[in-house]
PDB file of C-alpha atoms and ligand atoms in Angstrom:
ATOM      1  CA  UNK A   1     108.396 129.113 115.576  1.00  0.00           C
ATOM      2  CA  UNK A   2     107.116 126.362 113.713  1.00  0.00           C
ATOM      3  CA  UNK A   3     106.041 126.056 109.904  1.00  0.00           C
ATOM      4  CA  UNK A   4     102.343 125.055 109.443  1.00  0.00           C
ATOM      5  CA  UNK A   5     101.092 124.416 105.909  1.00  0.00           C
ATOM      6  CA  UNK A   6      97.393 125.079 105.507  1.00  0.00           C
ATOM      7  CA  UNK A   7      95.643 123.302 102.747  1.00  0.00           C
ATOM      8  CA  UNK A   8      94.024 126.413 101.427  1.00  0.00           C
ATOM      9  CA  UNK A   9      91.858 124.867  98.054  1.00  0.00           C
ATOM     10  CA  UNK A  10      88.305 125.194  99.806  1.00  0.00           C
ATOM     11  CA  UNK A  11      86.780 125.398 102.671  1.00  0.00           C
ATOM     12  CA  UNK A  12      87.710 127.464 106.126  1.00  0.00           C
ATOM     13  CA  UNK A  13      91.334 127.867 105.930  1.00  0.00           C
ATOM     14  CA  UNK A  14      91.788 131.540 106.562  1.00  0.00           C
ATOM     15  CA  UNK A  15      90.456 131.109 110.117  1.00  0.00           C
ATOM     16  CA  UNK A  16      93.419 128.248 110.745  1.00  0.00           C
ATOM     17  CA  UNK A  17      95.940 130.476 109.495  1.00  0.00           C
ATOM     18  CA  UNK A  18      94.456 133.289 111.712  1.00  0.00           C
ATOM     19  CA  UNK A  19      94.795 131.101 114.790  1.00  0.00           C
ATOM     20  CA  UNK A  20      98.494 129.553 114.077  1.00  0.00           C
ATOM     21  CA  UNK A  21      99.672 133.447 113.743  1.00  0.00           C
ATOM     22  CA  UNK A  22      98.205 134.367 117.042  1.00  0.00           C
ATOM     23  CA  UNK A  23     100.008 131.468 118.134  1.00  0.00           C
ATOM     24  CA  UNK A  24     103.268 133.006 116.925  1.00  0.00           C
ATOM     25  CA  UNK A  25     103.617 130.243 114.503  1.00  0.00           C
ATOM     26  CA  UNK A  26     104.542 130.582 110.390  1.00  0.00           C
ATOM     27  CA  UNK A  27     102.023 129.811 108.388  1.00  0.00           C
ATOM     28  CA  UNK A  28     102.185 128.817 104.737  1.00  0.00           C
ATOM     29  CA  UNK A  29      99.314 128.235 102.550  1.00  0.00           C
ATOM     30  CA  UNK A  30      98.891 125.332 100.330  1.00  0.00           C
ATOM     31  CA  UNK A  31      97.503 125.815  97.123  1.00  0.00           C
ATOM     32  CA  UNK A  32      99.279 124.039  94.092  1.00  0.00           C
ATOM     33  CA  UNK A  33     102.153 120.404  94.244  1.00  0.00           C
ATOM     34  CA  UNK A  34     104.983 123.175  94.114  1.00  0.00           C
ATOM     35  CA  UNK A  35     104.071 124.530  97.753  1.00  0.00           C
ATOM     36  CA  UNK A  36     104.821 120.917  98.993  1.00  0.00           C
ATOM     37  CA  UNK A  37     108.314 119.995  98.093  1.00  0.00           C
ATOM     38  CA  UNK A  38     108.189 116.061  98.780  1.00  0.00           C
ATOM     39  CA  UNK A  39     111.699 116.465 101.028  1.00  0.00           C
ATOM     40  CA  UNK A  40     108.720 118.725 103.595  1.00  0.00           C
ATOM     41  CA  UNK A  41     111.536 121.255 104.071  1.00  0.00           C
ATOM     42  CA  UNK A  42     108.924 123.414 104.248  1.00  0.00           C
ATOM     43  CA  UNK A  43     106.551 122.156 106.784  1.00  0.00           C
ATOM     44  CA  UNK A  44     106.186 121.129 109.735  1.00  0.00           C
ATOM     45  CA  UNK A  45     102.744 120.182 109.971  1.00  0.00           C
ATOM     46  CA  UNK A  46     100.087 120.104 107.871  1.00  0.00           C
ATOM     47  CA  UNK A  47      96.030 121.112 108.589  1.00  0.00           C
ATOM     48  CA  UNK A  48      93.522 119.977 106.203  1.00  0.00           C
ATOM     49  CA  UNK A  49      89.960 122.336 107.255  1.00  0.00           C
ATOM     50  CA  UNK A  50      86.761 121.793 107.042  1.00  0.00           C
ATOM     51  CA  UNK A  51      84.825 122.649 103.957  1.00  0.00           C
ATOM     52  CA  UNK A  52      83.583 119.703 101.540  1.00  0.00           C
ATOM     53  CA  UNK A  53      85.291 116.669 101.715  1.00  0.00           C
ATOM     54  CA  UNK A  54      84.434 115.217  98.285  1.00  0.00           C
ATOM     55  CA  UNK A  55      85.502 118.990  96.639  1.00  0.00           C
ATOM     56  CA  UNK A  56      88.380 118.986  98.787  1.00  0.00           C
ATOM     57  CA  UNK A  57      89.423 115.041  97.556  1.00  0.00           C
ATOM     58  CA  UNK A  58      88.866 115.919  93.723  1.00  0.00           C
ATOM     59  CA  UNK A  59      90.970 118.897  94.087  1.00  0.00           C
ATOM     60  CA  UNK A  60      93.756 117.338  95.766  1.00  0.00           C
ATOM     61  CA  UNK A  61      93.617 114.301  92.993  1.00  0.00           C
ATOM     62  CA  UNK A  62      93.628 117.178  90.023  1.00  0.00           C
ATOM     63  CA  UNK A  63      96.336 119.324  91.555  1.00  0.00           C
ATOM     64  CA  UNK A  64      98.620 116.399  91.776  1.00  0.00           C
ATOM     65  CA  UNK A  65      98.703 116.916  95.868  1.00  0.00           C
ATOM     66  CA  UNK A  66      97.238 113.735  96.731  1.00  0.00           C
ATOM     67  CA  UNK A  67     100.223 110.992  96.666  1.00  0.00           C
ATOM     68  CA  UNK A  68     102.638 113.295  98.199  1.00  0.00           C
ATOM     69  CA  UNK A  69     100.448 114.958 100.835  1.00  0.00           C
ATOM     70  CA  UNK A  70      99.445 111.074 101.701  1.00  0.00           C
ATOM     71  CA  UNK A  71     102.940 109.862 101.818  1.00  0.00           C
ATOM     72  CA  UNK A  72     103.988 113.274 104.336  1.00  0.00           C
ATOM     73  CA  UNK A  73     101.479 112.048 106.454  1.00  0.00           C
ATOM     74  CA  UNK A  74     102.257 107.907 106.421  1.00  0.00           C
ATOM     75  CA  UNK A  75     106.172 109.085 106.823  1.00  0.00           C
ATOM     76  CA  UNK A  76     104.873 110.976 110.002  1.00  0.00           C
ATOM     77  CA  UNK A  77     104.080 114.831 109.262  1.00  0.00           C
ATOM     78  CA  UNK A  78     102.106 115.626 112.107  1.00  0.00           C
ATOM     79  CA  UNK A  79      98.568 116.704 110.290  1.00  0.00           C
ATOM     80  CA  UNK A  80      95.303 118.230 112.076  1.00  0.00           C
ATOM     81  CA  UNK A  81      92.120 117.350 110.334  1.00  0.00           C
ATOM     82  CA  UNK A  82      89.213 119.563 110.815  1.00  0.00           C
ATOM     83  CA  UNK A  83      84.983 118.345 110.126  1.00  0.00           C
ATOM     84  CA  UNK A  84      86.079 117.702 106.314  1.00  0.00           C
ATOM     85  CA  UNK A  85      89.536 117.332 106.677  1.00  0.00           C
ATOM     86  CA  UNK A  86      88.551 114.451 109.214  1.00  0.00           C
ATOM     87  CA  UNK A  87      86.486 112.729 106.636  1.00  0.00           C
ATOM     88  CA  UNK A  88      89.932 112.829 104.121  1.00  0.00           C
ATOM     89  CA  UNK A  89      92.249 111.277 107.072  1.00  0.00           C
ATOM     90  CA  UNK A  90      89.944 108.178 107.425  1.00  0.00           C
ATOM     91  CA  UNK A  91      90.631 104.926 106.839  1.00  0.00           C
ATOM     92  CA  UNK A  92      86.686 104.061 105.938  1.00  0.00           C
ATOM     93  CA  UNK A  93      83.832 106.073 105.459  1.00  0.00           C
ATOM     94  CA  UNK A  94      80.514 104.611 105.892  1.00  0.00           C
ATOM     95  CA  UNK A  95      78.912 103.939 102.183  1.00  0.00           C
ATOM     96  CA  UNK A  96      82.011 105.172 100.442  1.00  0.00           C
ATOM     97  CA  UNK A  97      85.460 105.378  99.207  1.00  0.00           C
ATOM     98  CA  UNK A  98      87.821 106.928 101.713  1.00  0.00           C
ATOM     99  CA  UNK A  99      90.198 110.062 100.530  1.00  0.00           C
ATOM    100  CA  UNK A 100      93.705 109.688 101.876  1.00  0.00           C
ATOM    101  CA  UNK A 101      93.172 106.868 104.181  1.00  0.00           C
ATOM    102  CA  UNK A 102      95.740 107.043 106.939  1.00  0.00           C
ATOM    103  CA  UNK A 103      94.015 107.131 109.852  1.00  0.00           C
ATOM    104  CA  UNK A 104      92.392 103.908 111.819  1.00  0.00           C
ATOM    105  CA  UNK A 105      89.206 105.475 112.139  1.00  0.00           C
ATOM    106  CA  UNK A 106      85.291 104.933 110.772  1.00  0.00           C
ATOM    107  CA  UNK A 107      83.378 107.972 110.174  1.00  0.00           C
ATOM    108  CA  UNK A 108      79.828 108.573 109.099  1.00  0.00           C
ATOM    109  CA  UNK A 109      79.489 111.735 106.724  1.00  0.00           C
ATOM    110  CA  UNK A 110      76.649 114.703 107.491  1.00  0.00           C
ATOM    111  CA  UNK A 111      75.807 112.259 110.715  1.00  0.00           C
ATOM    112  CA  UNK A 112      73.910 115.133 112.579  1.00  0.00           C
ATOM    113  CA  UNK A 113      71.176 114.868 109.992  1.00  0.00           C
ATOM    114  CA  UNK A 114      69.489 117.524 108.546  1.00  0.00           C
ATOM    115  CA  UNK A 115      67.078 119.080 111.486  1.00  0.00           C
ATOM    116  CA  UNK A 116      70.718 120.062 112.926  1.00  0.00           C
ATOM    117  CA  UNK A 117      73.012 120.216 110.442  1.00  0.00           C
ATOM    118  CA  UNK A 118      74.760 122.918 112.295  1.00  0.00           C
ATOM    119  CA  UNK A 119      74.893 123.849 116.436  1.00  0.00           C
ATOM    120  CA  UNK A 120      77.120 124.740 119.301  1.00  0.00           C
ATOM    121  CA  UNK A 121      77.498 122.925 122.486  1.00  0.00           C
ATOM    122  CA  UNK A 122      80.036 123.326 125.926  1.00  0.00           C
ATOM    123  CA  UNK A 123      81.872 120.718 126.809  1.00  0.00           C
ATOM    124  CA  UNK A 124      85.202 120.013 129.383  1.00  0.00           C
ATOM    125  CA  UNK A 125      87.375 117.997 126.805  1.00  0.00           C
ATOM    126  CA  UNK A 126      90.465 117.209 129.378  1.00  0.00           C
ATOM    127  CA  UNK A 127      93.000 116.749 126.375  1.00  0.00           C
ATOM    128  CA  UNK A 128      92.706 120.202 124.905  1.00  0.00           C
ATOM    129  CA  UNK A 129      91.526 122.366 128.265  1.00  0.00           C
ATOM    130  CA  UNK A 130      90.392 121.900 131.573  1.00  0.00           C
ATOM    131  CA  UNK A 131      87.921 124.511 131.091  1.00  0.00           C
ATOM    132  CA  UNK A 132      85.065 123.814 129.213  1.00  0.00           C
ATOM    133  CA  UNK A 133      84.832 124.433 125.521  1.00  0.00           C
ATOM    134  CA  UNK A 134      82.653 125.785 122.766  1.00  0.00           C
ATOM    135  CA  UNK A 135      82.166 123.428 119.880  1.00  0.00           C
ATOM    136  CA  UNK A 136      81.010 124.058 116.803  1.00  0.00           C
ATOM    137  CA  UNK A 137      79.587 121.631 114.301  1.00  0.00           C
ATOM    138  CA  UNK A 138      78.638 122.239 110.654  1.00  0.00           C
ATOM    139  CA  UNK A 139      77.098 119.442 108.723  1.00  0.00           C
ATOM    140  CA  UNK A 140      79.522 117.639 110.732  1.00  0.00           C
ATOM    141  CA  UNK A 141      80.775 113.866 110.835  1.00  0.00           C
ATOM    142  CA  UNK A 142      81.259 111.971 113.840  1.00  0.00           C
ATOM    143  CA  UNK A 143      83.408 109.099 114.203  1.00  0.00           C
ATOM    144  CA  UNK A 144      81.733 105.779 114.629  1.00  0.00           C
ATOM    145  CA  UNK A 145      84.701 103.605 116.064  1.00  0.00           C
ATOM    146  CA  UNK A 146      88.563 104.166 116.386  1.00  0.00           C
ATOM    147  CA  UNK A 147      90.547 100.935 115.508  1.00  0.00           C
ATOM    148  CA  UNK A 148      94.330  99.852 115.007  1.00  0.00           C
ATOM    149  CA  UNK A 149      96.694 102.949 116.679  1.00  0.00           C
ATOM    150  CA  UNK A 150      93.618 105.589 117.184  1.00  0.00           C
ATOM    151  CA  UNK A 151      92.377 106.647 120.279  1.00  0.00           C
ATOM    152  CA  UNK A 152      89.483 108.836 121.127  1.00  0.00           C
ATOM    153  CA  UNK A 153      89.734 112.502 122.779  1.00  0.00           C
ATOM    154  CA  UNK A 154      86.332 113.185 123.413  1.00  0.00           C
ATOM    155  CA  UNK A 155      82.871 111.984 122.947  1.00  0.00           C
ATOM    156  CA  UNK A 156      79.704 113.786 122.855  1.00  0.00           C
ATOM    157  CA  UNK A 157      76.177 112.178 122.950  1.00  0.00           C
ATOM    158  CA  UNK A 158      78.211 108.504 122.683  1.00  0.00           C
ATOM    159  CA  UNK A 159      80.118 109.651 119.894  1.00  0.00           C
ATOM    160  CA  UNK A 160      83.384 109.918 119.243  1.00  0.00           C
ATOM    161  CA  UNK A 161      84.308 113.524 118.148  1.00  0.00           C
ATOM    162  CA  UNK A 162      87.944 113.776 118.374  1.00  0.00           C
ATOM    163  CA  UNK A 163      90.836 111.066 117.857  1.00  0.00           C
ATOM    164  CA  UNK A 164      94.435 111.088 117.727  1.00  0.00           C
ATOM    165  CA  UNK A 165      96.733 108.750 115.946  1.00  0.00           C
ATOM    166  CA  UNK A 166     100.677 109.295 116.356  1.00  0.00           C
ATOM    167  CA  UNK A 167     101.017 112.113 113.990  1.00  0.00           C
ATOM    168  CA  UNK A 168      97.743 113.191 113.515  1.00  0.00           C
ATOM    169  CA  UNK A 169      94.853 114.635 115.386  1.00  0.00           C
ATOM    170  CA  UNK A 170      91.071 114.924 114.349  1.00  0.00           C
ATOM    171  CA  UNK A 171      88.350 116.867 115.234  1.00  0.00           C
ATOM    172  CA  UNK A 172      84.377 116.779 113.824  1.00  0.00           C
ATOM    173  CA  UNK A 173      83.799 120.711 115.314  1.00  0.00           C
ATOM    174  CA  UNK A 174      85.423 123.459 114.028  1.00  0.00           C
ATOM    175  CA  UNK A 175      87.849 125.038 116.904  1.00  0.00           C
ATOM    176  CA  UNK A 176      89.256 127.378 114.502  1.00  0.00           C
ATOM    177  CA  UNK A 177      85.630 129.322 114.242  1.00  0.00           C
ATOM    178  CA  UNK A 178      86.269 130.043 118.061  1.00  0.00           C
ATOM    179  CA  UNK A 179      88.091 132.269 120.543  1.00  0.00           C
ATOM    180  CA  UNK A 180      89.574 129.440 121.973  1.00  0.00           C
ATOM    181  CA  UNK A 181      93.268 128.402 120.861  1.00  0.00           C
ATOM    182  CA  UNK A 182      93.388 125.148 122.869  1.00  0.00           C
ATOM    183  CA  UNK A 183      93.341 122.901 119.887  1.00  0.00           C
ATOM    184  CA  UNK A 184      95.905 124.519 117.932  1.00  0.00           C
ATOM    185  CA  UNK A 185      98.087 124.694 120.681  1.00  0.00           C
ATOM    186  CA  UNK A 186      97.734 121.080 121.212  1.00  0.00           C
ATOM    187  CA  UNK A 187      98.865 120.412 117.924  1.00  0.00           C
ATOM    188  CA  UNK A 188     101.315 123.290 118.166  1.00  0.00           C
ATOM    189  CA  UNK A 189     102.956 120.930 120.947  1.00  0.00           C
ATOM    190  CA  UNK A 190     102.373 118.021 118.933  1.00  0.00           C
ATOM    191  CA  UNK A 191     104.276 119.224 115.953  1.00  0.00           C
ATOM    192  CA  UNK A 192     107.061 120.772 118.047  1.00  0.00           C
ATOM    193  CA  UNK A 193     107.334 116.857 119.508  1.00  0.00           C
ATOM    194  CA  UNK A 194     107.449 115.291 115.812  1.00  0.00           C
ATOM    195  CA  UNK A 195     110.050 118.510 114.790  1.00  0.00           C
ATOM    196  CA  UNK A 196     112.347 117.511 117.684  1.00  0.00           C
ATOM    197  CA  UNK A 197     112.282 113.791 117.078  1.00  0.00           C
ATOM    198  CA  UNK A 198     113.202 114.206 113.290  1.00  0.00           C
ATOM    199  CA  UNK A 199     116.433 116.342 114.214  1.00  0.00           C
TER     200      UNK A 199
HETATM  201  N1  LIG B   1      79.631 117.824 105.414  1.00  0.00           N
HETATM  202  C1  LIG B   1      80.979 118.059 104.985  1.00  0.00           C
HETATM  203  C2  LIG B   1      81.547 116.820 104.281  1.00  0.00           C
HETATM  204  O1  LIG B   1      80.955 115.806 104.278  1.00  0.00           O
HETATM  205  C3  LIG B   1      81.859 118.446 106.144  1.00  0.00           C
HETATM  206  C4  LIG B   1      81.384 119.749 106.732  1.00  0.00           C
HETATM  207  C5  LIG B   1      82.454 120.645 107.246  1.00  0.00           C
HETATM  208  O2  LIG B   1      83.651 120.472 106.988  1.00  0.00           O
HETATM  209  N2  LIG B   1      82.040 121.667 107.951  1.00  0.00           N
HETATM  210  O3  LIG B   1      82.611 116.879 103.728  1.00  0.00           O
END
């Protein structure tokens, strides 16, 4: 059983912490600096939801969360970034400030426009499942380029909407809104990789 923190200050949290359980993993929720000792003794991984990434970023600067939960991540706690909690990993944002920047990717904010802020599509993304997929997208972000150590999992309509880097895995839909565990068992492994390696 792994430990996975879930920031839980906005957004769609409680449908991570569903999934993680029905994974048989532990799941902690991360509200306040004293639920993230800096020594991580109490994590294993981290997921940062969706919700709104600008809330989310004031929050985590006002709770005092910010430096540590950006130095976890740089010292290699595996993290999975969902729709808003992509838009805190990046390193750049188009037309503004990034959040935690640790991540060598570009994204572009409420890209879908407005006619389709939200939908659902199918798709066969080989990293996660051989079978095909639902995604959902809310107001998402897609990523316009991966640079430095980040690669792309999956594109849809030419655009990147997933990306790993090392320790930490992104995606612009929200897999946690679906039946489908094949995300958070990905990172499930992932974590279990990173917990064996630091032993
Ligand atoms: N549009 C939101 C933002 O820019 C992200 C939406 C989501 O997380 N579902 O932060």
């Amino acid at each position: 059983m792994a430990k996975i923190g879930v920031l839980a200050l906005q957004g769609a949290f409680i449908e991570h912490e569903q999934i993680f359980s029905r994974l048989g993993e532990e799941v902690f929720e991360i509200r306040q600096k004293k639920d993230f000792p800096a020594d991580l003794s109490a994590i294993d991984g981290l997921v940062i939801p969706g919700g709104e990434s600008t809330v989310m970023g004031k929050l985590l600067r006002e709770l005092d969360l910010f430096d540590g939960i950006k130095t976890a991540i740089e010292k290699g706690l595996p993290v999975f970034g969902t729709c808003a909690g992509l838009i805190l990993l990046a390193k750049e944002i188009e037309g503004e400030a990034p959040h935690l920047a640790t991540m060598d990717i570009c994204v572009r904010r409420n890209a879908y426009g407005r006619q389709i802020d939200s939908f659902d599509e199918k798709a066969v993304i080989p990293a996660f499942c051989d079978k095909p997929m639902e995604l959902v997208f809310i107001r998402a972000p897609w990523i316009e380029r991966v640079f430095g150590g980040a690669q792309a999992l999956a594109s849809l309509g030419g655009h990147i909407i997933a990306a790993r880097q090392d320790n930490m895995l992104v995606t612009s839909f929200h897999p946690e809104l679906t039946a489908d565990p094949a995300v958070h068992a990905y990172f499930s492994r992932m974590v279990r990789e990173y917990k064996n390696k630091r032993k």
